[in-house]
Coordinates of C-alpha atoms in Angstrom, one line a residue:
Chain A
M9 CA 34.7 59.1 -33.8
E10 CA 37.9 61.4 -33.5
T11 CA 39.3 59.2 -30.9
V12 CA 39.0 56.2 -33.0
L13 CA 40.4 57.9 -36.1
N14 CA 43.3 59.3 -33.8
F15 CA 43.9 55.7 -32.5
I16 CA 44.1 54.2 -35.9
Q17 CA 46.6 56.9 -37.0
E18 CA 48.8 56.5 -34.1
N19 CA 48.8 52.9 -34.1
Q20 CA 48.9 52.2 -37.9
Q21 CA 52.1 50.3 -37.7
I22 CA 50.8 47.9 -35.2
I23 CA 47.5 47.6 -37.0
Y24 CA 49.3 46.6 -40.1
I25 CA 51.3 44.0 -38.2
V26 CA 48.3 42.4 -36.8
I27 CA 46.5 42.1 -40.1
L28 CA 49.6 40.8 -41.9
M29 CA 50.3 38.3 -39.1
V30 CA 46.7 37.1 -38.9
F31 CA 47.0 36.2 -42.7
L32 CA 50.5 34.8 -42.3
G33 CA 49.4 32.5 -39.4
I34 CA 46.6 31.0 -41.4
E35 CA 48.7 30.7 -44.5
I36 CA 51.7 28.9 -43.0
I37 CA 50.0 26.3 -41.3
G38 CA 47.2 25.7 -43.9
K39 CA 48.6 22.4 -45.4
V40 CA 49.5 20.6 -42.0
P41 CA 49.0 16.9 -42.2
S42 CA 46.7 15.6 -39.2
V43 CA 49.5 13.6 -37.9
L44 CA 51.2 16.8 -36.9
H45 CA 48.3 18.5 -35.3
T46 CA 49.5 17.5 -31.7
P47 CA 52.9 18.6 -32.1
L48 CA 52.1 21.8 -33.9
M49 CA 49.6 22.9 -31.2
S50 CA 52.2 22.2 -28.7
G51 CA 54.8 24.1 -30.6
A52 CA 52.5 27.1 -31.0
N53 CA 51.9 26.8 -27.3
A54 CA 55.5 27.3 -26.7
I55 CA 55.8 30.2 -29.1
H56 CA 52.9 32.3 -27.2
G57 CA 55.2 31.8 -24.3
V58 CA 56.7 35.0 -25.7
V59 CA 54.5 36.7 -23.1
I60 CA 57.5 35.9 -20.8
I61 CA 59.2 39.1 -22.2
G62 CA 56.2 41.2 -20.7
A63 CA 56.8 39.5 -17.6
I64 CA 60.6 40.3 -17.5
I65 CA 59.8 43.8 -18.3
V66 CA 57.2 44.2 -15.6
M67 CA 59.6 42.4 -13.0
G68 CA 62.5 44.6 -14.0
K69 CA 60.5 47.9 -13.7
A70 CA 59.1 47.1 -10.4
E71 CA 60.3 49.4 -7.7
A72 CA 62.0 47.9 -4.6
D73 CA 59.1 48.9 -2.2
N74 CA 56.2 47.8 -4.5
Y75 CA 55.8 44.4 -3.0
L76 CA 52.7 43.6 -5.0
A77 CA 54.5 44.2 -8.4
L78 CA 57.5 42.2 -7.2
I79 CA 55.7 39.2 -6.0
L80 CA 53.3 39.1 -9.0
G81 CA 56.0 39.9 -11.3
F82 CA 58.1 37.0 -10.0
L83 CA 55.2 34.7 -10.2
A84 CA 54.7 35.8 -13.8
V85 CA 58.4 35.3 -14.8
I86 CA 58.2 31.7 -13.4
L87 CA 54.9 30.8 -15.2
G88 CA 56.0 32.3 -18.4
T89 CA 59.3 30.4 -18.2
L90 CA 57.3 27.2 -17.5
N91 CA 55.2 27.8 -20.7
V92 CA 58.3 28.6 -22.9
V93 CA 60.8 25.8 -21.7
G94 CA 58.0 23.2 -20.9
G95 CA 56.4 23.9 -24.3
F96 CA 59.5 23.5 -26.4
V97 CA 60.8 20.5 -24.3
V98 CA 57.4 18.7 -24.7
T99 CA 57.3 19.4 -28.5
D100 CA 60.8 18.2 -28.9
R101 CA 59.9 14.9 -27.1
M102 CA 56.9 14.4 -29.3
L103 CA 58.8 15.0 -32.5
E104 CA 61.7 13.0 -31.5
M105 CA 59.5 9.9 -31.8
F106 CA 58.5 11.0 -35.3
K107 CA 62.4 11.1 -36.1
K108 CA 62.6 7.4 -36.3
K109 CA 60.6 7.5 -39.5
K110 CA 63.0 7.1 -42.4
Chain B
M20 CA 77.0 53.2 -27.4
E21 CA 73.6 53.7 -25.7
A22 CA 71.7 54.0 -29.0
L23 CA 73.6 50.7 -30.3
A24 CA 72.1 48.7 -27.5
Q25 CA 68.6 49.5 -28.6
H26 CA 69.5 48.8 -32.2
I27 CA 70.8 45.3 -31.0
L28 CA 67.6 44.7 -29.2
T29 CA 65.5 45.6 -32.3
I30 CA 67.4 43.1 -34.2
C31 CA 67.0 40.4 -31.5
Y32 CA 63.3 40.9 -31.7
L33 CA 63.4 40.8 -35.5
I34 CA 65.1 37.6 -35.2
G35 CA 62.8 36.3 -32.6
S36 CA 59.7 37.2 -34.9
I37 CA 61.3 35.5 -38.1
T38 CA 62.3 32.4 -36.2
F39 CA 58.6 32.1 -34.8
I40 CA 57.3 32.4 -38.5
L41 CA 59.9 30.1 -39.8
G42 CA 59.4 27.6 -36.8
L43 CA 55.6 27.2 -37.2
K44 CA 56.0 26.9 -41.0
M45 CA 58.5 24.0 -40.4
L46 CA 56.4 22.5 -37.6
S47 CA 53.7 21.9 -40.2
N48 CA 55.9 19.6 -42.4
P49 CA 56.9 16.1 -41.0
A50 CA 60.5 16.2 -42.4
S51 CA 61.3 19.7 -40.7
A52 CA 59.2 19.7 -37.8
R53 CA 61.8 19.0 -35.1
K54 CA 64.2 21.6 -36.6
G55 CA 61.4 24.0 -36.7
N56 CA 60.8 23.6 -32.8
L57 CA 64.5 24.2 -32.2
V58 CA 64.5 27.3 -34.4
A59 CA 61.7 28.8 -32.6
A60 CA 63.2 28.1 -29.3
A61 CA 66.6 29.5 -30.3
G62 CA 64.8 32.6 -31.5
M63 CA 62.9 32.9 -28.1
A64 CA 66.0 32.6 -26.3
I65 CA 67.6 35.4 -28.2
A66 CA 64.4 37.6 -27.5
I67 CA 64.4 36.7 -23.9
F68 CA 68.1 37.5 -23.2
G69 CA 67.9 40.5 -25.5
T70 CA 65.3 41.9 -23.2
I71 CA 67.0 41.1 -20.0
F72 CA 70.3 42.8 -20.8
L73 CA 69.4 45.5 -23.4
Y74 CA 65.7 46.5 -22.6
K75 CA 65.0 50.2 -21.8
D76 CA 61.9 51.9 -21.0
D77 CA 60.7 55.1 -22.6
S78 CA 62.6 57.2 -20.0
G79 CA 65.9 55.4 -20.7
A80 CA 65.8 53.4 -17.5
K81 CA 67.5 50.0 -17.6
L82 CA 65.8 46.9 -16.0
H83 CA 66.9 46.1 -12.5
N84 CA 65.7 43.3 -10.0
Y85 CA 68.1 40.8 -11.8
P86 CA 68.2 38.4 -8.9
W87 CA 64.3 38.2 -9.2
I88 CA 64.3 37.8 -12.9
F89 CA 67.0 35.2 -13.1
G90 CA 65.4 33.2 -10.0
G91 CA 62.2 33.1 -11.7
L92 CA 63.9 31.9 -15.1
I93 CA 65.8 29.4 -13.3
I94 CA 63.0 27.9 -11.3
G95 CA 60.8 27.9 -14.3
T96 CA 63.3 26.2 -16.4
I97 CA 64.1 23.5 -14.0
V98 CA 60.4 22.6 -13.2
G99 CA 59.4 23.0 -16.8
T100 CA 62.1 20.7 -18.1
L101 CA 61.5 18.0 -15.3
A102 CA 57.8 18.0 -15.9
A103 CA 58.1 17.9 -19.7
K104 CA 60.7 15.1 -19.6
K105 CA 58.9 13.0 -17.0
V106 CA 55.4 13.2 -18.4
K107 CA 54.2 9.9 -19.9
M108 CA 53.4 10.1 -23.7
T109 CA 49.8 9.2 -23.0
A110 CA 49.6 12.3 -20.5
M111 CA 51.0 14.6 -23.2
P112 CA 47.8 16.4 -24.1
E113 CA 47.1 17.5 -20.3
M114 CA 50.6 18.7 -20.1
V115 CA 50.2 20.9 -23.1
S116 CA 47.1 22.2 -21.6
L117 CA 48.8 22.9 -18.3
F118 CA 51.7 24.9 -19.9
N119 CA 49.1 26.8 -22.0
G120 CA 47.4 27.7 -18.6
M121 CA 50.7 28.9 -17.2
G122 CA 51.0 31.4 -20.3
G123 CA 47.5 32.5 -19.7
A124 CA 48.2 33.2 -16.1
C125 CA 51.4 35.1 -16.9
A126 CA 49.4 37.3 -19.4
M127 CA 46.8 37.9 -16.5
L128 CA 49.4 38.9 -13.9
I129 CA 51.2 41.3 -16.3
S130 CA 47.9 43.0 -16.8
V131 CA 47.0 43.1 -13.1
I132 CA 50.5 44.7 -12.4
E133 CA 50.2 47.2 -15.2
F134 CA 46.7 48.0 -14.0
N135 CA 48.0 49.0 -10.6
H136 CA 50.7 51.1 -12.3
A137 CA 47.8 52.9 -14.4
S138 CA 45.4 53.3 -11.7
H139 CA 48.0 55.3 -9.6
S140 CA 48.2 58.0 -12.2
L141 CA 44.4 58.1 -12.7
S142 CA 43.7 61.7 -12.3
E143 CA 46.6 62.7 -14.7
F144 CA 45.2 61.6 -18.1
P145 CA 41.4 60.7 -17.8
A146 CA 40.8 60.3 -21.6
E147 CA 44.1 59.4 -23.1
Q148 CA 44.5 56.4 -21.0
S149 CA 41.6 54.5 -22.8
G150 CA 43.9 52.7 -25.4
L151 CA 46.2 51.5 -22.4
L152 CA 43.2 50.5 -20.3
L153 CA 41.6 48.7 -23.3
T154 CA 44.8 46.5 -23.9
I155 CA 45.0 45.8 -20.1
F156 CA 41.4 44.7 -19.8
L157 CA 41.7 42.5 -22.9
G158 CA 44.8 41.0 -21.6
V159 CA 43.3 40.2 -18.2
I160 CA 40.0 38.7 -19.6
I161 CA 41.7 36.7 -22.3
G162 CA 44.5 35.6 -20.1
S163 CA 42.0 34.6 -17.2
V164 CA 39.8 32.7 -19.4
S165 CA 42.8 30.8 -20.8
F166 CA 44.1 30.1 -17.5
A167 CA 41.0 28.8 -15.8
G168 CA 39.9 27.0 -18.9
S169 CA 43.2 25.3 -19.3
I170 CA 43.4 24.1 -15.8
I171 CA 39.8 22.7 -16.1
A172 CA 40.8 20.9 -19.4
W173 CA 43.9 19.6 -17.7
G174 CA 41.8 18.2 -14.7
K175 CA 39.3 16.7 -17.1
L176 CA 42.0 15.0 -19.2
N177 CA 43.6 13.3 -16.2
G178 CA 40.3 12.4 -14.8
K179 CA 40.4 14.6 -11.8
I180 CA 37.3 16.6 -12.9
K181 CA 34.1 15.0 -14.1
D182 CA 31.8 16.4 -16.7
F183 CA 29.5 18.8 -15.1
A184 CA 26.6 20.8 -16.7
F185 CA 23.5 22.4 -15.3
L186 CA 20.2 23.4 -17.1
G187 CA 20.7 26.7 -18.9
Q188 CA 24.2 26.7 -18.7
Q189 CA 24.9 27.9 -22.1
I190 CA 22.7 30.9 -21.4
A191 CA 24.4 31.5 -18.0
N192 CA 27.7 31.5 -19.8
M193 CA 26.5 33.8 -22.5
V194 CA 25.2 36.3 -19.7
L195 CA 28.3 36.1 -17.7
M196 CA 30.5 36.8 -20.8
V197 CA 28.3 39.8 -21.7
C198 CA 28.3 41.2 -18.5
T199 CA 32.2 40.9 -18.1
L200 CA 32.6 42.6 -21.4
I201 CA 30.2 45.4 -20.6
L202 CA 31.7 46.1 -17.4
A203 CA 35.2 46.0 -18.9
G204 CA 34.1 48.5 -21.7
Y205 CA 32.5 50.8 -19.2
L206 CA 35.6 50.9 -17.0
T207 CA 37.9 51.5 -20.1
F208 CA 36.2 54.8 -20.8
N209 CA 35.0 55.8 -17.1
L210 CA 37.7 54.7 -14.9
T211 CA 37.9 56.6 -11.7
A212 CA 39.6 56.6 -8.3
S213 CA 36.2 55.3 -6.8
N214 CA 35.5 52.5 -9.2
Y215 CA 39.0 51.2 -10.0
H216 CA 38.5 48.3 -7.8
L217 CA 36.0 46.7 -10.2
F218 CA 38.9 45.7 -12.2
Y219 CA 39.1 42.8 -9.9
L220 CA 35.6 42.0 -10.4
V221 CA 36.2 41.7 -14.2
L222 CA 39.3 39.4 -13.3
A223 CA 37.0 37.3 -11.1
L224 CA 34.1 37.1 -13.6
S225 CA 36.7 36.1 -16.3
L226 CA 38.0 33.3 -14.2
V227 CA 34.5 32.0 -13.6
Y228 CA 33.6 32.2 -17.0
G229 CA 36.9 30.1 -18.0
I230 CA 35.7 27.5 -15.7
L231 CA 32.1 27.3 -16.8
F232 CA 33.0 27.5 -20.5
V233 CA 35.2 24.1 -20.3
F234 CA 33.2 22.4 -17.5
P235 CA 30.4 21.0 -19.8
I236 CA 32.7 19.9 -22.7
G237 CA 33.2 16.1 -23.0
G238 CA 36.7 14.7 -22.4
A239 CA 37.2 13.5 -25.8
D240 CA 36.7 17.1 -27.3
M241 CA 39.2 18.4 -24.9
P242 CA 42.1 18.6 -27.7
V243 CA 39.8 20.9 -29.6
V244 CA 39.3 23.2 -26.5
I245 CA 43.0 23.1 -25.6
S246 CA 43.8 24.2 -29.2
L247 CA 41.2 27.1 -29.0
L248 CA 42.6 28.2 -25.4
N249 CA 46.0 28.0 -27.0
S250 CA 45.1 30.6 -29.5
F251 CA 43.5 32.6 -26.7
T252 CA 46.7 32.8 -25.0
G253 CA 48.5 33.9 -28.2
V254 CA 45.9 36.8 -28.3
A255 CA 46.7 37.6 -24.5
A256 CA 50.3 37.7 -25.4
A257 CA 49.8 40.1 -28.1
C258 CA 47.9 42.3 -25.8
G259 CA 51.1 42.6 -24.0
G260 CA 52.8 43.5 -27.2
F261 CA 50.4 46.4 -27.4
L262 CA 51.1 47.5 -23.9
Y263 CA 54.6 47.7 -24.3
N264 CA 54.9 48.3 -28.0
N265 CA 56.9 45.2 -28.2
K266 CA 56.9 43.8 -31.7
V267 CA 58.1 40.2 -31.0
M268 CA 55.4 39.7 -28.5
L269 CA 52.8 41.2 -30.9
T270 CA 53.9 39.1 -33.9
G271 CA 54.3 35.8 -31.8
G272 CA 51.0 36.4 -30.1
I273 CA 49.1 37.1 -33.1
L274 CA 50.7 34.4 -35.2
V275 CA 49.7 31.7 -32.5
G276 CA 46.2 33.4 -32.2
A277 CA 45.7 33.0 -36.1
A278 CA 47.3 29.8 -36.5
G279 CA 45.7 28.3 -33.4
T280 CA 42.3 29.3 -34.6
L281 CA 42.9 27.6 -37.9
L282 CA 44.4 24.5 -36.2
T283 CA 41.3 24.3 -34.0
I284 CA 39.0 24.3 -37.1
L285 CA 41.3 21.7 -38.9
M286 CA 41.1 19.5 -35.8
C287 CA 37.2 19.6 -35.9
K288 CA 37.3 19.0 -39.5
A289 CA 39.3 15.9 -39.0
M290 CA 36.7 14.7 -36.4
N291 CA 33.8 15.8 -38.7
R292 CA 32.6 18.2 -36.1
S293 CA 31.8 21.8 -36.2
L294 CA 33.3 24.0 -33.7
K295 CA 29.8 25.0 -32.6
N296 CA 29.0 21.5 -32.0
V297 CA 32.1 20.9 -29.7
L298 CA 31.4 23.9 -27.8
I299 CA 27.8 23.3 -27.1
G300 CA 28.2 19.6 -27.1
S301 CA 25.4 18.6 -29.3
F302 CA 26.2 14.8 -29.5
G303 CA 23.9 14.6 -26.5
G304 CA 21.1 16.3 -28.2
A305 CA 21.6 14.4 -31.5
K306 CA 21.3 11.2 -29.7
K307 CA 17.6 11.8 -29.1
T308 CA 16.8 12.8 -32.6
A309 CA 18.7 9.7 -33.9
G310 CA 16.6 7.5 -31.7
G311 CA 15.6 5.3 -34.6
G312 CA 19.4 4.4 -35.2
S313 CA 19.4 2.6 -31.9
K314 CA 16.9 0.0 -33.0
E315 CA 16.7 -3.5 -31.7
Q316 CA 20.1 -4.9 -32.3
G317 CA 20.9 -8.6 -33.0
S318 CA 23.2 -10.3 -30.4
Y319 CA 26.9 -10.3 -30.6
K320 CA 29.2 -13.0 -29.8
E321 CA 32.3 -13.3 -27.6
I322 CA 35.5 -14.8 -28.4
S323 CA 38.1 -16.5 -25.9
I324 CA 41.8 -15.4 -25.8
S325 CA 42.9 -18.7 -27.1
D326 CA 40.5 -18.6 -30.1
A327 CA 41.5 -15.2 -30.7
A328 CA 45.2 -16.1 -30.6
T329 CA 44.7 -19.0 -32.9
V330 CA 42.9 -17.0 -35.6
M331 CA 45.5 -14.3 -35.5
A332 CA 48.5 -16.8 -35.5
Y333 CA 47.3 -18.6 -38.5
A334 CA 46.4 -15.6 -40.5
N335 CA 48.2 -14.2 -43.5
R336 CA 47.5 -10.7 -42.7
V337 CA 46.5 -9.0 -39.5
M338 CA 45.5 -5.3 -39.2
I339 CA 45.5 -3.7 -35.9
V340 CA 43.3 -0.6 -35.3
P341 CA 44.4 1.3 -32.3
G342 CA 42.0 3.7 -30.7
Y343 CA 41.4 5.6 -27.6
G344 CA 41.3 2.4 -25.5
L345 CA 44.8 1.5 -26.2
A346 CA 45.9 5.0 -25.2
V347 CA 44.0 4.9 -21.8
A348 CA 45.5 1.4 -21.0
Q349 CA 48.9 2.5 -22.2
A350 CA 49.2 -0.8 -24.2
Q351 CA 51.4 0.5 -26.9
H352 CA 54.4 -1.5 -25.8
T353 CA 52.4 -4.8 -25.4
C354 CA 50.9 -4.3 -28.7
H355 CA 54.2 -3.9 -30.4
E356 CA 55.3 -7.2 -28.5
L357 CA 52.2 -8.9 -30.1
E358 CA 53.1 -7.7 -33.5
K359 CA 56.7 -8.8 -33.3
L360 CA 55.4 -12.3 -32.1
L361 CA 53.0 -12.6 -34.9
E362 CA 55.6 -11.6 -37.6
E363 CA 58.1 -14.3 -36.3
K364 CA 55.2 -16.7 -37.1
G365 CA 55.0 -15.5 -40.6
V366 CA 52.1 -13.2 -40.2
E367 CA 52.0 -9.8 -42.0
V368 CA 51.0 -7.1 -39.3
K369 CA 50.0 -3.7 -40.1
Y370 CA 48.4 -0.8 -38.2
A371 CA 45.5 1.1 -39.6
I372 CA 45.6 4.8 -38.2
H373 CA 42.5 6.8 -38.3
P374 CA 43.5 10.6 -38.2
V375 CA 41.7 11.2 -35.0
A376 CA 42.4 8.0 -33.2
G377 CA 43.5 8.5 -29.7
R378 CA 43.4 11.4 -27.5
M379 CA 44.5 14.0 -30.1
P380 CA 44.8 13.9 -33.8
G381 CA 48.2 12.3 -34.6
H382 CA 48.3 11.0 -31.0
M383 CA 48.4 7.2 -32.1
N384 CA 51.5 7.8 -34.4
V385 CA 53.3 9.3 -31.4
L386 CA 52.4 6.6 -29.1
L387 CA 53.3 3.8 -31.4
A388 CA 56.4 5.3 -32.5
E389 CA 57.3 5.5 -28.7
A390 CA 56.9 1.8 -28.7
D391 CA 59.5 1.4 -31.5
V392 CA 56.7 0.3 -34.1
S393 CA 58.3 0.9 -37.4
Y394 CA 56.8 3.8 -39.3
E395 CA 56.4 1.5 -42.5
K396 CA 53.7 -0.5 -40.6
L397 CA 51.6 2.5 -39.9
L398 CA 49.0 2.9 -42.6
E399 CA 47.0 5.9 -43.2
M400 CA 43.3 5.7 -43.5
E401 CA 43.1 5.7 -47.3
D402 CA 45.9 3.1 -47.7
A403 CA 44.5 1.1 -44.9
N404 CA 41.0 0.9 -46.6
D405 CA 42.6 -0.5 -49.7
V406 CA 44.3 -3.2 -47.6
F407 CA 41.2 -4.3 -45.6
K408 CA 39.9 -6.5 -48.5
S409 CA 42.8 -8.9 -48.4
T410 CA 43.1 -8.8 -44.5
D411 CA 42.2 -11.9 -42.6
V412 CA 41.9 -10.6 -39.1
V413 CA 41.4 -7.0 -38.0
L414 CA 42.0 -6.4 -34.3
I415 CA 40.3 -3.4 -32.9
L416 CA 41.9 -2.0 -29.7
G417 CA 39.4 0.4 -28.0
A418 CA 38.4 2.2 -31.1
N419 CA 34.7 2.5 -31.7
D420 CA 33.4 5.5 -33.7
V421 CA 36.3 5.4 -36.3
V422 CA 35.1 2.0 -37.3
N423 CA 31.3 2.6 -37.1
P424 CA 29.8 1.8 -40.5
A425 CA 26.9 4.1 -39.6
A426 CA 29.2 7.0 -40.7
K427 CA 28.8 5.5 -44.2
N428 CA 25.5 4.2 -44.6
D429 CA 23.1 5.8 -42.0
P430 CA 22.3 9.5 -42.9
S431 CA 20.5 9.9 -39.5
S432 CA 23.5 9.1 -37.6
P433 CA 25.3 12.0 -35.9
I434 CA 28.6 10.8 -37.2
Y435 CA 27.3 10.3 -40.8
G436 CA 30.0 11.5 -43.3
M437 CA 32.8 11.1 -41.0
P438 CA 35.6 9.2 -43.0
I439 CA 36.1 5.6 -41.2
L440 CA 38.2 2.8 -41.5
E441 CA 36.3 0.2 -43.3
V442 CA 37.0 -2.8 -41.3
E443 CA 34.0 -4.7 -42.2
Q444 CA 35.7 -5.7 -45.5
A445 CA 38.0 -8.0 -43.8
K446 CA 37.3 -11.6 -43.2
T447 CA 37.2 -11.6 -39.4
V448 CA 37.0 -8.7 -36.9
I449 CA 38.0 -9.1 -33.4
V450 CA 37.0 -6.1 -31.2
N451 CA 38.7 -5.4 -27.9
K452 CA 36.5 -3.4 -25.6
R453 CA 35.9 -2.9 -22.0
S454 CA 32.3 -3.3 -22.3
M455 CA 29.4 -3.0 -24.8
K456 CA 29.0 0.7 -23.7
P457 CA 28.9 3.0 -26.8
G458 CA 31.8 5.1 -27.8
Y459 CA 32.4 8.6 -27.3
A460 CA 29.5 9.9 -29.8
G461 CA 27.1 7.8 -27.7
I462 CA 25.6 5.7 -30.6
E463 CA 25.5 2.1 -31.1
N464 CA 27.9 0.3 -33.5
D465 CA 26.5 -2.1 -35.9
L466 CA 29.8 -3.5 -36.6
F467 CA 29.6 -5.3 -33.2
F468 CA 26.7 -7.2 -34.3
Q469 CA 27.9 -8.4 -37.7
P470 CA 28.4 -12.2 -38.1
K471 CA 32.0 -11.8 -38.8
T472 CA 32.7 -9.6 -35.6
S473 CA 33.7 -11.3 -32.3
M474 CA 34.0 -9.3 -29.0
L475 CA 37.0 -9.8 -26.6
F476 CA 36.2 -7.9 -23.5
G477 CA 38.6 -6.6 -21.2
D478 CA 41.3 -3.9 -20.6
A479 CA 43.4 -3.5 -23.8
K480 CA 46.7 -4.0 -22.1
A481 CA 45.6 -7.2 -20.1
A482 CA 44.1 -8.6 -23.1
L483 CA 47.1 -8.1 -25.2
Q484 CA 49.3 -9.7 -22.6
Q485 CA 47.1 -12.7 -22.5
L486 CA 47.3 -13.0 -26.2
V487 CA 51.0 -12.7 -26.1
T488 CA 51.3 -15.4 -23.6
E489 CA 48.8 -17.6 -25.5
I490 CA 50.7 -17.2 -28.8
K491 CA 54.0 -17.9 -27.2
S492 CA 52.9 -21.1 -25.8
M493 CA 51.5 -22.4 -29.2

């Protein structure tokens, strides 16, 4: 019990962020028209590519003799970049087509 | 100077978080959507480069291994851009799924590496590590499920993997998930030097779960599943945010997790299905109970290409109802050609777009826009339903359930209550389908047996091409 309370005390900032973000995430896309479901999903897909930052940190911290960390970290950076770059480019391509509307 | 760098990084992350929020907000409005995507991308770039050049860990050490980092970034950028640019518009959904899987795999790998770090210093802090281990386990489980699931979804959408289900699969999945969670929970609080390798068992179980989770779900439900896995990956990214106490990962991840979950529910609503139905795939079960619906049907009549061409060329108003069949046959350009040809003959041509027509909600609009169909010609469902009364010919291209009158007048039908395009109000209905096989919901469509309906069998693209040639020679 005490551990749980301590955990909440120590991480209260993060817990606040999580709760606020959950409500914000629901609130901001609440009125999306169904036409935009696919691009919105694709855009959100690109945004969670922010996980790349974790990959960069892991990669940048890996010791020169820790081959496991180096190789997996390198893979993680590639995969994360694919997610980010591919995600944004695909979304842009989809939305480019909507652009022709006047 | 040293402190300044950290302040700048904090501001970079702050900018990143704000652009993600703004970007998502703008993405949900047609007028600002494209700008929103670019805003989020710019914020992402700031956060990434800020991390590379300014990040310091708790002990104040800067990042190294720059060649590796930039190597990975460059490879990922080139491959990602090429893949995203080259992919056909009809294959967009599986591309999104694939990219989503990459993000999940990235989160999974981060957790694996961090676990290795943590397991080296096991004896030093037995209890205090529980918080750290919890985030690592969450990251690896969610990341792996998302990765494996997305890859299966990708394979299913491009037809490489067929539906597969065995008896009691739902129960097996449940058991598997519960076992994984219990094992992870146990290890979180009781990790020792002798059992730390069980971490890899958790990893393996999560991958298997991801595969089994998506396997039995039908191809047409994949968009919903991808959206769900998308929000999973968001949560996995947020676990990374916990791990490094990194606010931009946390906000971005949670934001996508929440928005993705809501989007999943919205998509289900647009298809008039509950999330539970999608995941358990109850259309198969509903078919049996609605057995009375598949009563003896009358006979249908076929129409020849030349007859269909004549009917359309001499009509005043033609409505085209595009569906899944058009997307699969990639017939959007031929369709536009037919539309121009008919317009030259003085026929008014409009498209009636059902919100869930195609492979994903909104997919039809994207496809037709690609073929240069002008936006004014696309009617949303409500407007289209007003126009059908004064329409001479409705041409249905590979759509089925979205025009099934059973949704309106047969309470026992599994799609009862789904909003549909009321095509039966038009004078004539021509249905292009490959065969008489029922649509995705697995139910018969009364529309096909009505006297005003005639069937034009064949692949959408081939049929449209023949129609175009026929009308040209008139």
